[in-house]
Coordinates of C-alpha atoms and ligand atoms in Angstrom, one line a residue:
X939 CA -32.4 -12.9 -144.3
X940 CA -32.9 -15.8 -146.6
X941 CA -29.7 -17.7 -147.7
X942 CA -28.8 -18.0 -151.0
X943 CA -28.2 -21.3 -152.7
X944 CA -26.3 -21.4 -156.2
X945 CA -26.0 -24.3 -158.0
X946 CA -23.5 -25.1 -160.9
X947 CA -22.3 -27.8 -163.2
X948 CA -18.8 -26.4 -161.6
X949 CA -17.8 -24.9 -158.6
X950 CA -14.8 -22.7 -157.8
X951 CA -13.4 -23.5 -154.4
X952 CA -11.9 -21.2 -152.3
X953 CA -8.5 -22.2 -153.2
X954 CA -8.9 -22.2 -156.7
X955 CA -6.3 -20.3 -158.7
X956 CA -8.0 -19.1 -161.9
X957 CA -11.6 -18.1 -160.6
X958 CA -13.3 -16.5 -163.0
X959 CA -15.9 -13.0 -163.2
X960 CA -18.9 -15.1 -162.6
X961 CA -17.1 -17.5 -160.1
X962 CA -16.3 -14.2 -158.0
X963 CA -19.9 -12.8 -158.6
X964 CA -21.4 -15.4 -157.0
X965 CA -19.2 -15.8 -154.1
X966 CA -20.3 -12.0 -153.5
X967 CA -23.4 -12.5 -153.6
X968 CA -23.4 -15.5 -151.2
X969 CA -21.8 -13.5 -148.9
X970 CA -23.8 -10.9 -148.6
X971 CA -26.5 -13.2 -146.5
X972 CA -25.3 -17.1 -145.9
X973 CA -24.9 -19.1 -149.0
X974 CA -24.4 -22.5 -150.3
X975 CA -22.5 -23.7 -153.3
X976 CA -23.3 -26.7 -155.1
X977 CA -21.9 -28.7 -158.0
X978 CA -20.1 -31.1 -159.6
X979 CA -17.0 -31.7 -157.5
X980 CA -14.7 -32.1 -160.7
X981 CA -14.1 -36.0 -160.1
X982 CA -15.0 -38.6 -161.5
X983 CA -14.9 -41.8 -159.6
X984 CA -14.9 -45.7 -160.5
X985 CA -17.9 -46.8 -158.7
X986 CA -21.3 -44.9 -158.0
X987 CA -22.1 -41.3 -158.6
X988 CA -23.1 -38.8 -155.8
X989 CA -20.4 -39.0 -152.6
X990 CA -20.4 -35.4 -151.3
X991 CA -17.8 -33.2 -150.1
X992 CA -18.9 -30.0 -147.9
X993 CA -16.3 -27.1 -147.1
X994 CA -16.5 -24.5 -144.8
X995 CA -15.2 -20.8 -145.5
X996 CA -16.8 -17.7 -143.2
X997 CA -20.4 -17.9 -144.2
X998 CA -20.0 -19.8 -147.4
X999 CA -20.5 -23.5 -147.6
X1000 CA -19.5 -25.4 -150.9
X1001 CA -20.8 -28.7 -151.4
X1002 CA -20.0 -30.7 -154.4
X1003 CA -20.7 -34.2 -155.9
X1004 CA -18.6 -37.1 -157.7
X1005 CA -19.9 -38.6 -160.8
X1006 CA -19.0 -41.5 -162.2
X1007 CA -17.4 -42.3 -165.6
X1008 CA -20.2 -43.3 -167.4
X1009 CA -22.4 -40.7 -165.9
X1010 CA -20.1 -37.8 -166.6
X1011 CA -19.9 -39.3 -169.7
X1012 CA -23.2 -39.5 -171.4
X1013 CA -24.2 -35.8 -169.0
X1014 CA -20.9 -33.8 -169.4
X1015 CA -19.0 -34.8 -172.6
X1016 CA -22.3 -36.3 -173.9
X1017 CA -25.9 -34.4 -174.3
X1018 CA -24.2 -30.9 -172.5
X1019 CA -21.5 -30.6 -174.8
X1020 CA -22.4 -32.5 -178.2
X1021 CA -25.8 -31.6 -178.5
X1022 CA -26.9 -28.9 -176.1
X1023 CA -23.6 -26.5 -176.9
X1024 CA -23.4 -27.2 -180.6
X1025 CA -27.7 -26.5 -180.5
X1026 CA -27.8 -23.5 -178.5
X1027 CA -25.3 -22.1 -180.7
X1028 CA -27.4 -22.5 -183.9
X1029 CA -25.0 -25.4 -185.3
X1030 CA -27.3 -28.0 -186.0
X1031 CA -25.0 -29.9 -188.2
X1032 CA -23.1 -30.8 -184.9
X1033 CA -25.7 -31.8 -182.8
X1034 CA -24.8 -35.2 -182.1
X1035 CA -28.4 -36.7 -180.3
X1036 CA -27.9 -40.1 -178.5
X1037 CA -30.8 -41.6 -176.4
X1038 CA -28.5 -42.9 -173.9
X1039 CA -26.6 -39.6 -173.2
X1040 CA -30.0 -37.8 -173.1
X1041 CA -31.2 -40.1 -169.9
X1042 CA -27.7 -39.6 -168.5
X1043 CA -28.0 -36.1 -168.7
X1044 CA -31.5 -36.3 -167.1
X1045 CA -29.8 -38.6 -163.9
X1046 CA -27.6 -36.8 -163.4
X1047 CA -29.9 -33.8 -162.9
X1048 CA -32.1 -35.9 -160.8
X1049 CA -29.1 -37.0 -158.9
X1050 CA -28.3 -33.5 -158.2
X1051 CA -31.8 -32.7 -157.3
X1052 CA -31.8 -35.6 -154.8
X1053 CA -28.4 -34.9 -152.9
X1054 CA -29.4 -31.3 -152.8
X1055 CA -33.1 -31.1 -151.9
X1056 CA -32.0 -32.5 -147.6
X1057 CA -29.4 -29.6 -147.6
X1058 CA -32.3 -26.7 -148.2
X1059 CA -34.1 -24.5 -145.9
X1060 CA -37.6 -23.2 -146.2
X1061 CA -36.7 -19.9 -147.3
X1062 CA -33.6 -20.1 -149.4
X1063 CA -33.3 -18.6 -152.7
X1064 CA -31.8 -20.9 -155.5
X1065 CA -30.6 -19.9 -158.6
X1066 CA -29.7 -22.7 -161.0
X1067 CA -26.8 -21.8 -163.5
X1068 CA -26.7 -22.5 -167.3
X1069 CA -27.8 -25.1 -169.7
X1070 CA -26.1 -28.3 -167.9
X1071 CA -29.0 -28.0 -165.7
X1072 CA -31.5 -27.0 -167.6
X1073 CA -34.4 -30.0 -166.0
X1074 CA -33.0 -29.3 -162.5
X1075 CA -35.7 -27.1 -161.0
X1076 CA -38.4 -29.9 -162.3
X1077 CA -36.4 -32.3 -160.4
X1078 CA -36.6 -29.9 -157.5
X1079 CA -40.0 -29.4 -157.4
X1080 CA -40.7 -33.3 -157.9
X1081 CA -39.0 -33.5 -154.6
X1082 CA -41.7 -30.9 -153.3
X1083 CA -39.2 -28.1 -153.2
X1084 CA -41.5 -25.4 -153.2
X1085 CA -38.8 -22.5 -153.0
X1086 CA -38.0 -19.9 -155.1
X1087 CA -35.8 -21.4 -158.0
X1088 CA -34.2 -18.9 -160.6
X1089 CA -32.6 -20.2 -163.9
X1090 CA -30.0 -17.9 -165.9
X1091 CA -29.0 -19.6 -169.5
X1092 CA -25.6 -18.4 -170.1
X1093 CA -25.2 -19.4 -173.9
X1094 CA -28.2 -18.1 -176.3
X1095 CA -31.6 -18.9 -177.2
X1096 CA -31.9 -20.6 -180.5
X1097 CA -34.8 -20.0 -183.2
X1098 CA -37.6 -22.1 -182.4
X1099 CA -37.3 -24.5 -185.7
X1100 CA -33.7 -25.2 -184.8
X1101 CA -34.9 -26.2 -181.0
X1102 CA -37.8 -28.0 -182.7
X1103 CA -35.2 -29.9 -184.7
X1104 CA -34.1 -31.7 -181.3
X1105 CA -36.0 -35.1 -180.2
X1106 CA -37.8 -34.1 -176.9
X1107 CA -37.1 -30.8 -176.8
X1108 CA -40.8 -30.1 -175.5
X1109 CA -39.8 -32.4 -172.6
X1110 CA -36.5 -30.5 -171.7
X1111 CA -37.7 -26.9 -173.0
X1112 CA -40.9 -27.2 -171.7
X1113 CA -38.9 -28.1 -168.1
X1114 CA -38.3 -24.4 -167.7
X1115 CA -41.6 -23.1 -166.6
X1116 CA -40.6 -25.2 -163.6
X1117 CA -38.7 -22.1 -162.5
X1118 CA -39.7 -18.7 -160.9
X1119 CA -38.0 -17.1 -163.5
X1120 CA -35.7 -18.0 -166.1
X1121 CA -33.2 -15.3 -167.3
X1122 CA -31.8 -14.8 -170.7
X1123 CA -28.8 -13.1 -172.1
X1124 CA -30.3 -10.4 -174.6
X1125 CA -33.9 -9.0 -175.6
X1126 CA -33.2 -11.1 -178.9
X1127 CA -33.2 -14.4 -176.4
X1128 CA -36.0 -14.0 -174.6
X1129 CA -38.0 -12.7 -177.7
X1130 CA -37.1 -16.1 -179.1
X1131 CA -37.8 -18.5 -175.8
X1132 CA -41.3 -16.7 -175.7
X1133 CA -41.7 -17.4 -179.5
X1134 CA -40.6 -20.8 -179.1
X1135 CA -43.3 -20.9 -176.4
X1136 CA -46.1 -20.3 -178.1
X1137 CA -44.8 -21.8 -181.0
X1138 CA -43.9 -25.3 -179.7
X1139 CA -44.7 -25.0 -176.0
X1140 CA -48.6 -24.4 -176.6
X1141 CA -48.1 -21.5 -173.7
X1142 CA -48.4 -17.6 -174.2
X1143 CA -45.9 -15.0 -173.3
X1144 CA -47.5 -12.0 -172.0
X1145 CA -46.1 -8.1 -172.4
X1146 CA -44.4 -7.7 -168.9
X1147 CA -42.4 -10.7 -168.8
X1148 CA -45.1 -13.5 -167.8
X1149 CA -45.3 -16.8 -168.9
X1150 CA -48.0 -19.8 -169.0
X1151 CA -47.1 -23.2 -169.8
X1152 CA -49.6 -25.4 -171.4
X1153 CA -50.1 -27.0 -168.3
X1154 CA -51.0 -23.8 -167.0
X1155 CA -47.8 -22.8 -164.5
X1156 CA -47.3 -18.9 -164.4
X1157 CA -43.5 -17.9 -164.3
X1158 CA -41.7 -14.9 -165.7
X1159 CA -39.0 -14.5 -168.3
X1160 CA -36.9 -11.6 -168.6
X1161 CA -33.6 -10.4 -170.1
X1162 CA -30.5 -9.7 -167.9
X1163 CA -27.1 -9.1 -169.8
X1164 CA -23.9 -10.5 -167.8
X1165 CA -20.9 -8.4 -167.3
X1166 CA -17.7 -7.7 -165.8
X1167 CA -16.2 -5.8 -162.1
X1168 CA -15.3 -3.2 -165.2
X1169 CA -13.3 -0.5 -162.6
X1170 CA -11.4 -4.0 -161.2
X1171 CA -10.1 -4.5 -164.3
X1172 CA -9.1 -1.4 -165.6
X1173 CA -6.7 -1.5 -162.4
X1174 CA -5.5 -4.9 -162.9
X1175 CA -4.7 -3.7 -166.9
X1176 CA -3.4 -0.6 -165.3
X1177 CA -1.2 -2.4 -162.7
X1178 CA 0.0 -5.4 -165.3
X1179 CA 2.1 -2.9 -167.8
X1180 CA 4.8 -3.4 -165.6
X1181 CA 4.5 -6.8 -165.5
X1182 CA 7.6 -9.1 -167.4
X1183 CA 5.3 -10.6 -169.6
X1184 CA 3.7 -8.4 -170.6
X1185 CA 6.7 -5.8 -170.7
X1186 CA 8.1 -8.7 -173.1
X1187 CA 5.4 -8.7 -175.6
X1188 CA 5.6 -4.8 -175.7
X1189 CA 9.5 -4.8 -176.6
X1190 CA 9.0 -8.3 -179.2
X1191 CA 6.3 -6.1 -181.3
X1192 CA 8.5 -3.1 -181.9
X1193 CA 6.4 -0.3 -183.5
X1194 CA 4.0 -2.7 -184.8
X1195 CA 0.0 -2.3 -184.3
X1196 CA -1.1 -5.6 -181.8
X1197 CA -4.6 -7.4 -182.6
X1198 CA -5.5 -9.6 -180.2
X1199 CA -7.9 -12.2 -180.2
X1200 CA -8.7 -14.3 -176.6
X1201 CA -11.1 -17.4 -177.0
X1202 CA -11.3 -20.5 -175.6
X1203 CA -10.6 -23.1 -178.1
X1204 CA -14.6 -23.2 -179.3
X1205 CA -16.2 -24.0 -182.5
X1206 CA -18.9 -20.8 -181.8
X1207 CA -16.0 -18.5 -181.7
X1208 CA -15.3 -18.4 -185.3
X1209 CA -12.0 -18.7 -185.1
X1210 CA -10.8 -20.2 -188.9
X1211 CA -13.3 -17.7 -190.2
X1212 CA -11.1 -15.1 -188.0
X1213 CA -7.9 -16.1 -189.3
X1214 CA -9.5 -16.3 -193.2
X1215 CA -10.3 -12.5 -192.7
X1216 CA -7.1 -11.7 -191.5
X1217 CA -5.4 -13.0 -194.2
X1218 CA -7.9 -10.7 -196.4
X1219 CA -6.5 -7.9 -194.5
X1220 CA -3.3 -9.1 -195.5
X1221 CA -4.1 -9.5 -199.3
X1222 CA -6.1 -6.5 -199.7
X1223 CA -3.7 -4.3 -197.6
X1224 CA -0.3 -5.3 -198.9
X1225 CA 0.4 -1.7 -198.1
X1226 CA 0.1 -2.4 -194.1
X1227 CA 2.4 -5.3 -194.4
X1228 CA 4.9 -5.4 -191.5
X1229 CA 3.0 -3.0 -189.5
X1230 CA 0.3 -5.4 -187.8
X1231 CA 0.9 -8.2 -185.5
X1232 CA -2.2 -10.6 -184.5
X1233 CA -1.9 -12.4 -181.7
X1234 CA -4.6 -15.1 -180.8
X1235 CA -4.7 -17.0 -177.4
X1236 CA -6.5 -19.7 -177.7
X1237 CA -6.8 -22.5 -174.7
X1238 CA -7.5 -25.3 -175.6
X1239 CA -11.3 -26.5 -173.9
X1240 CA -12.8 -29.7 -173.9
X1241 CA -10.4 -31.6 -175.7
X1242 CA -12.2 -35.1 -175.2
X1243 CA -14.7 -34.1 -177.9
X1244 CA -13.6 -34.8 -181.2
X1245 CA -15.1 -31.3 -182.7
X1246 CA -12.4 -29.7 -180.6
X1247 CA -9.9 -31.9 -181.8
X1248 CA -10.9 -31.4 -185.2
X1249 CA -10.7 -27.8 -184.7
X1250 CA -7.6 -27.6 -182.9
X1251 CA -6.1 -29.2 -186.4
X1252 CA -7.6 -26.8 -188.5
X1253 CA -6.5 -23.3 -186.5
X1254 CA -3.0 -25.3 -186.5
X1255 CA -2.7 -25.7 -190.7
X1256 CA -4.0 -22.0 -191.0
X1257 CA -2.3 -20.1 -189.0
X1258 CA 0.8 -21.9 -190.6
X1259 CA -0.5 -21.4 -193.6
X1260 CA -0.8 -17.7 -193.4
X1261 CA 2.7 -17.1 -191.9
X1262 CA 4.2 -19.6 -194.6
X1263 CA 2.9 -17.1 -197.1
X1264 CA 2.9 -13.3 -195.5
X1265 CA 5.8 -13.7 -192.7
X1266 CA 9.1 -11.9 -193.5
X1267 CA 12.5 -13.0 -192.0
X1268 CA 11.5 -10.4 -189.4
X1269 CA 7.9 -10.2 -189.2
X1270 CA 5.3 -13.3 -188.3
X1271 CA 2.1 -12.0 -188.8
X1272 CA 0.1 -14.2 -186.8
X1273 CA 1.0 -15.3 -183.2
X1274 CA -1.2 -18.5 -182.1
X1275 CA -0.4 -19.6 -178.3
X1276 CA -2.7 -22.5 -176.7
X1277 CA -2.2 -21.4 -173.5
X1278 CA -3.4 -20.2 -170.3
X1279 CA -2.6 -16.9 -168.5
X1280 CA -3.6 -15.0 -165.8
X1281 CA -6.1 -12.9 -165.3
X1282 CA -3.6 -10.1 -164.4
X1283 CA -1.2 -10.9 -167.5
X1284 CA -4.2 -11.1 -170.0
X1285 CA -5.7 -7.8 -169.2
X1286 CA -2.1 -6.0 -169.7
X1287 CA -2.2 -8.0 -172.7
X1288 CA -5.1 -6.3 -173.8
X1289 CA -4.2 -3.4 -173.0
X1290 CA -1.1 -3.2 -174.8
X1291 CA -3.6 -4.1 -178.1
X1292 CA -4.5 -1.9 -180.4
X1293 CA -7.2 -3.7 -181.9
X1294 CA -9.5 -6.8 -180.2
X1295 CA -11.1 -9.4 -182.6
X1296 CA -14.3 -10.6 -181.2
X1297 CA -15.9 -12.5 -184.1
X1298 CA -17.6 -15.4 -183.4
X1299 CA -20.3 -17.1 -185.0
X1300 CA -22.2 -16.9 -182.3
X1301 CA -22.1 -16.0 -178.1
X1302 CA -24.5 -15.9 -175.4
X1303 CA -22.9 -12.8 -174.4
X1304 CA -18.9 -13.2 -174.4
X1305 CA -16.9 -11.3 -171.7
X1306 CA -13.8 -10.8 -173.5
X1307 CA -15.4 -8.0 -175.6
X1308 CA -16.3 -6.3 -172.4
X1309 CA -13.0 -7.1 -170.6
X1310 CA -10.8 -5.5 -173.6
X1311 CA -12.7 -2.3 -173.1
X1312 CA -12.4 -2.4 -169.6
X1313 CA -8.3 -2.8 -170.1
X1314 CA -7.7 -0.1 -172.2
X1315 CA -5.3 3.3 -171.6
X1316 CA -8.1 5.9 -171.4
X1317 CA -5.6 8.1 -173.2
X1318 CA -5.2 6.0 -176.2
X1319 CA -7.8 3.0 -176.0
X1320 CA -7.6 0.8 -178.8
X1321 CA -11.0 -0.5 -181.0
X1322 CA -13.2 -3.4 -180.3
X1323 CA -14.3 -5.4 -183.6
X1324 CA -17.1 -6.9 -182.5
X1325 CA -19.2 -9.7 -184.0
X1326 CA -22.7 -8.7 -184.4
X1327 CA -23.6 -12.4 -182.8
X1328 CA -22.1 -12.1 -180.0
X1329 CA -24.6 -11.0 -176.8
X1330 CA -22.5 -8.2 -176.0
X1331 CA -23.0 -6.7 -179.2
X1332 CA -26.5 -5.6 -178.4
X1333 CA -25.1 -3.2 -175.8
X1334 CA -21.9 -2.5 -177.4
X1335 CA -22.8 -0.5 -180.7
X1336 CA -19.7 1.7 -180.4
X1337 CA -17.4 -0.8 -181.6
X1338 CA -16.8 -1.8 -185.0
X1339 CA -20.0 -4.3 -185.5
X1340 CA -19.5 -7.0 -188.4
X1341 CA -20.8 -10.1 -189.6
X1342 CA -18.2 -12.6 -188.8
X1343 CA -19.4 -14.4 -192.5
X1344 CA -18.2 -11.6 -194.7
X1345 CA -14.6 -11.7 -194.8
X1346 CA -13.9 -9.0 -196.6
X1347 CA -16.6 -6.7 -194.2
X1348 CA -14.0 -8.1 -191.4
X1349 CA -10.8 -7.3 -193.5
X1350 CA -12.6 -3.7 -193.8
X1351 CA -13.0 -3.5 -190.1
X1352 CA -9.5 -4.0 -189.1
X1353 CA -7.9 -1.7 -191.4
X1354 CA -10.7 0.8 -190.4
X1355 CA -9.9 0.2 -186.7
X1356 CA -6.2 0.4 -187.9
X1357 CA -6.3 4.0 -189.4
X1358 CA -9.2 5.7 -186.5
X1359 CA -8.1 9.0 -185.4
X1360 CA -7.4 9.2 -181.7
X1361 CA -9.8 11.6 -180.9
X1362 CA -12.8 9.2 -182.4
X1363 CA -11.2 5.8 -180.2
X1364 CA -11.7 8.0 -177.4
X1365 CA -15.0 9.2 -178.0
X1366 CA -15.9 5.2 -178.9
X1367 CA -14.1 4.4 -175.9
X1368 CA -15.4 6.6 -173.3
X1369 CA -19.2 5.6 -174.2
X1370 CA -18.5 1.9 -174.2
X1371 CA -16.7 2.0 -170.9
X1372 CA -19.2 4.3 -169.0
X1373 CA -22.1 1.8 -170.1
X1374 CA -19.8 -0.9 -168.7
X1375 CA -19.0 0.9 -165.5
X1376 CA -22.9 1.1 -164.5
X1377 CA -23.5 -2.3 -166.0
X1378 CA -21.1 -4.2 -163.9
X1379 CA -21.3 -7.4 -162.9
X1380 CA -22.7 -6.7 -159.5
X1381 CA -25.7 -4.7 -161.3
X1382 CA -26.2 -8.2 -162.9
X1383 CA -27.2 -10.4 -159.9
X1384 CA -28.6 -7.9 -158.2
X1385 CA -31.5 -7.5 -161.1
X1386 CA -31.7 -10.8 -161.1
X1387 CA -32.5 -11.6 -158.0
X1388 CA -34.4 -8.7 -157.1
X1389 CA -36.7 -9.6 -159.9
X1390 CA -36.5 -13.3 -158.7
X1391 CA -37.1 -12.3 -155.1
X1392 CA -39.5 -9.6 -155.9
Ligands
ADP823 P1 -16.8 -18.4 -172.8 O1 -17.6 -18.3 -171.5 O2 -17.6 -19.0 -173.9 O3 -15.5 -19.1 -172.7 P2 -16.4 -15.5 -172.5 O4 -15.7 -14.6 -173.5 O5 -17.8 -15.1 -172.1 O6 -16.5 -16.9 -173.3 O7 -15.5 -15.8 -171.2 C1 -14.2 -16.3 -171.3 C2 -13.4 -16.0 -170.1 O8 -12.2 -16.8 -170.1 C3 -13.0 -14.5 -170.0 O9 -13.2 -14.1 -168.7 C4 -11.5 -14.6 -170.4 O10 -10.7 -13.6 -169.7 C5 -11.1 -16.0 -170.0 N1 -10.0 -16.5 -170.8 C6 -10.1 -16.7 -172.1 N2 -8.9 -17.1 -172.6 C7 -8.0 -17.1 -171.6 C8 -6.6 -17.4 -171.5 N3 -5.8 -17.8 -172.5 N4 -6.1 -17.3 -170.3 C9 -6.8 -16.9 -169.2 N5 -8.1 -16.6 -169.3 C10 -8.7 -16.7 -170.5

């Protein structure tokens, strides 16, 4: 059986406390022949990049790689997160593009490509993880790895004029058809990478999922939604009510509704525009005063980039703001914690919601819609209010859709979500959760790398 060989900007070790869905996915799935891990080792060192580390657990190996400042710099910090992120996510007003950062990002890639290519066997499977690596496989197969390499992008697609709008984005785009087979997120995705191709790319896109590049390499494109282990969380939720914290936020709301929103501290997540809309709610519904509670967690995420910084000031003034004009001595209507829990805790938290605000501007797929669903009491499930650019919301058509832009349409949605008789939440609920159930996480990978393998 051939091993399978994930690679990652970061890699969740063993030990590591808060492993997420995908972190725990892919562990699985390198189990299930011999696998290899490898990534960025999360250091970064004084002197020259690329010192490797290899651990050891059952069949697994994880092998990861320092970086130096400068090169985590310009890669990381740089061209991943201040002009891929803020492009990908159709903010071109944020897409800072530096020369310097751009070659970074491309040495680092061929770094990883050159520390990795001695460690692989003839038939391994690799599948390349998200838009930090996007030029890996080219790297790869400049090496001569002649493998099959799969590539999943994680964030969305853009419109091909917004990609266009990027200097070399033919070099770096084009870098794709270096794969097997690149996944997307949604339909919507791949629709727009083919577009783009034919567009920009000067290759075709064919009706079952073939590509050409101009150069004329065949690979395939497809569409492969990400999920959750949906039954392993509706146990955790189920388990956590007894937990103190979240037994604690249950007695400090009272008889109050709870709307939750979980995010990490991101720009695409539409968080001001959130907290603007709930402060509609709270003007337009004067009547409902008293008898909501929203409670946003929102770690805080790359704080070395001055967006986030920027961002972090602005949730700060609103949510003041809106409690300096709507709280009573008794009520705050807005709760805004900066921190992290775990896993455990947040899905009682969750569960203990009435309502989950998903709204942001825009997601590749965004696994907190799917995780509040998965959390709820099936006896009493609260609403999702889902933001119609978010991924998820292409699979997800029994929650309350919206356009995270029209305030007053998200105002609408709450109170709506507020006032919905049990016996339609259920009947939301039980479709949304069933889909999830058979759409689990493990159905992910498995599509994935059938189709890659097949
Ligand atoms: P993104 O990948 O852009 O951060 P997703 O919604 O797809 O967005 O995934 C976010 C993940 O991070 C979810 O699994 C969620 O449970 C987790 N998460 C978000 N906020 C917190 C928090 N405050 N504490 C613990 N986990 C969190």
């Amino acid at each position: 059986m051939s091993r399978l060989v994930v690679v990652s900007n970061r890699v969740a070790l063993p030990a590591e406390p808060r492993a997420g869905g995908l972190a725990v996915a892919m562990r699985a799935a390198m189990r299930e022949s011999e696998g290899l891990w490898f990534g960025w080792s999360g250091k970064r060192v004084r002197d020259a990049s690329g010192a490797l580390h290899t651990l050891r657990d059952g069949s697994l190996t994880y092998t990861t790689m320092d970086l130096s400042h400068e090169d985590f710099d310009h890669y990381y910090n740089g061209f991943a997160n201040r002009t891929l992120w803020p492009l990908l996510h159709f903010r071109l007003d944020l897409v800072d593009y530096r020369r310097d950062t751009y070659e970074g990002y491309y040495r680092v890639n061929a770094l990883f490509a050159e520390k990795l290519a001695p460690l692989l066997r003839e038939d391994d499977i690799i599948w390349v993880q998200d838009y930090h690596l996007i030029p890996l496989g080219q790297s790869l197969r400049a090496l001569g790895v002649g493998n099959r390499i799969g590539f999943f992008l994680h964030v969305p697609m853009p419109s091909s004029d917004l990609l266009a709008a990027m200097p070399n984005h033919d070099v770096l785009f084009g870098a794709l058809s270096s794969y097997d087979l690149v996944g997307f997120q949604t339909e919507r995705d791949l629709d727009r990478f083919q577009s783009y191709t034919r567009l920009y790319g000067g290759g075709r896109a064919f009706a079952d999922g073939r590509m050409r590049s101009a150069d004329g390499r065949e690979f395939r494109a497809g569409a492969f939604p990400i999920s959750i282990d949906a039954n392993l969380i509706a146990r955790q939720a189920e388990a956590a009510v007894t937990r103190a914290s979240v037994r604690r936020l249950r007695e400090s709301l009272g008889s109050r509704v709870l709307a939750i929103g979980v995010d990490r501290l991101d720009y695409s997540k539409g968080l001001p525009d959130r907290f603007r809309a709930f402060e509609h709610f709270l003007d337009r519904f004067p009547e409902l005063h008293g008898q909501m509670t929203f409670l946003q967690l929102a770690p805080v995420s790359r704080s070395e980039v001055p967006e986030y910084q920027a961002l972090r000031r602005e949730l700060e003034g609103l949510a003041g703001h809106i409690n300096g004009r709507h709280a009573a001595p008794d009520w705050t209507p807005v709760r805004y914690v900066n921190r992290d829990f775990s896993h455990g805790v947040l899905t009682g938290f969750y569960r203990q919601a009435q309502l989950g605000l998903v709204t942001p501007l825009r997601d590749g797929m965004n696994l907190v819609a799917k995780e509040f669903i998965a959390a709820q009491d099936p006896h009493d499930p609260g609403v999702l209010v889902l933001s119609r650019f978010a991924g998820a919301a292409a699979e997800m058509h029994e929650a309350l859709i919206v356009n995270p832009y029209d305030l007053d349409g998200v105002a609408d949605a709450i109170a709506r979500a507020h006032a919905m008789p049990l016996e339609e939440r259920k009947e939301r609920w039980r479709t949304l959760f069933r889909r999830l159930q058979r759409h689990d996480i493990t159905a992910w990978r498995r599509k994935f790398l059938e189709a890659l393998t097949a």
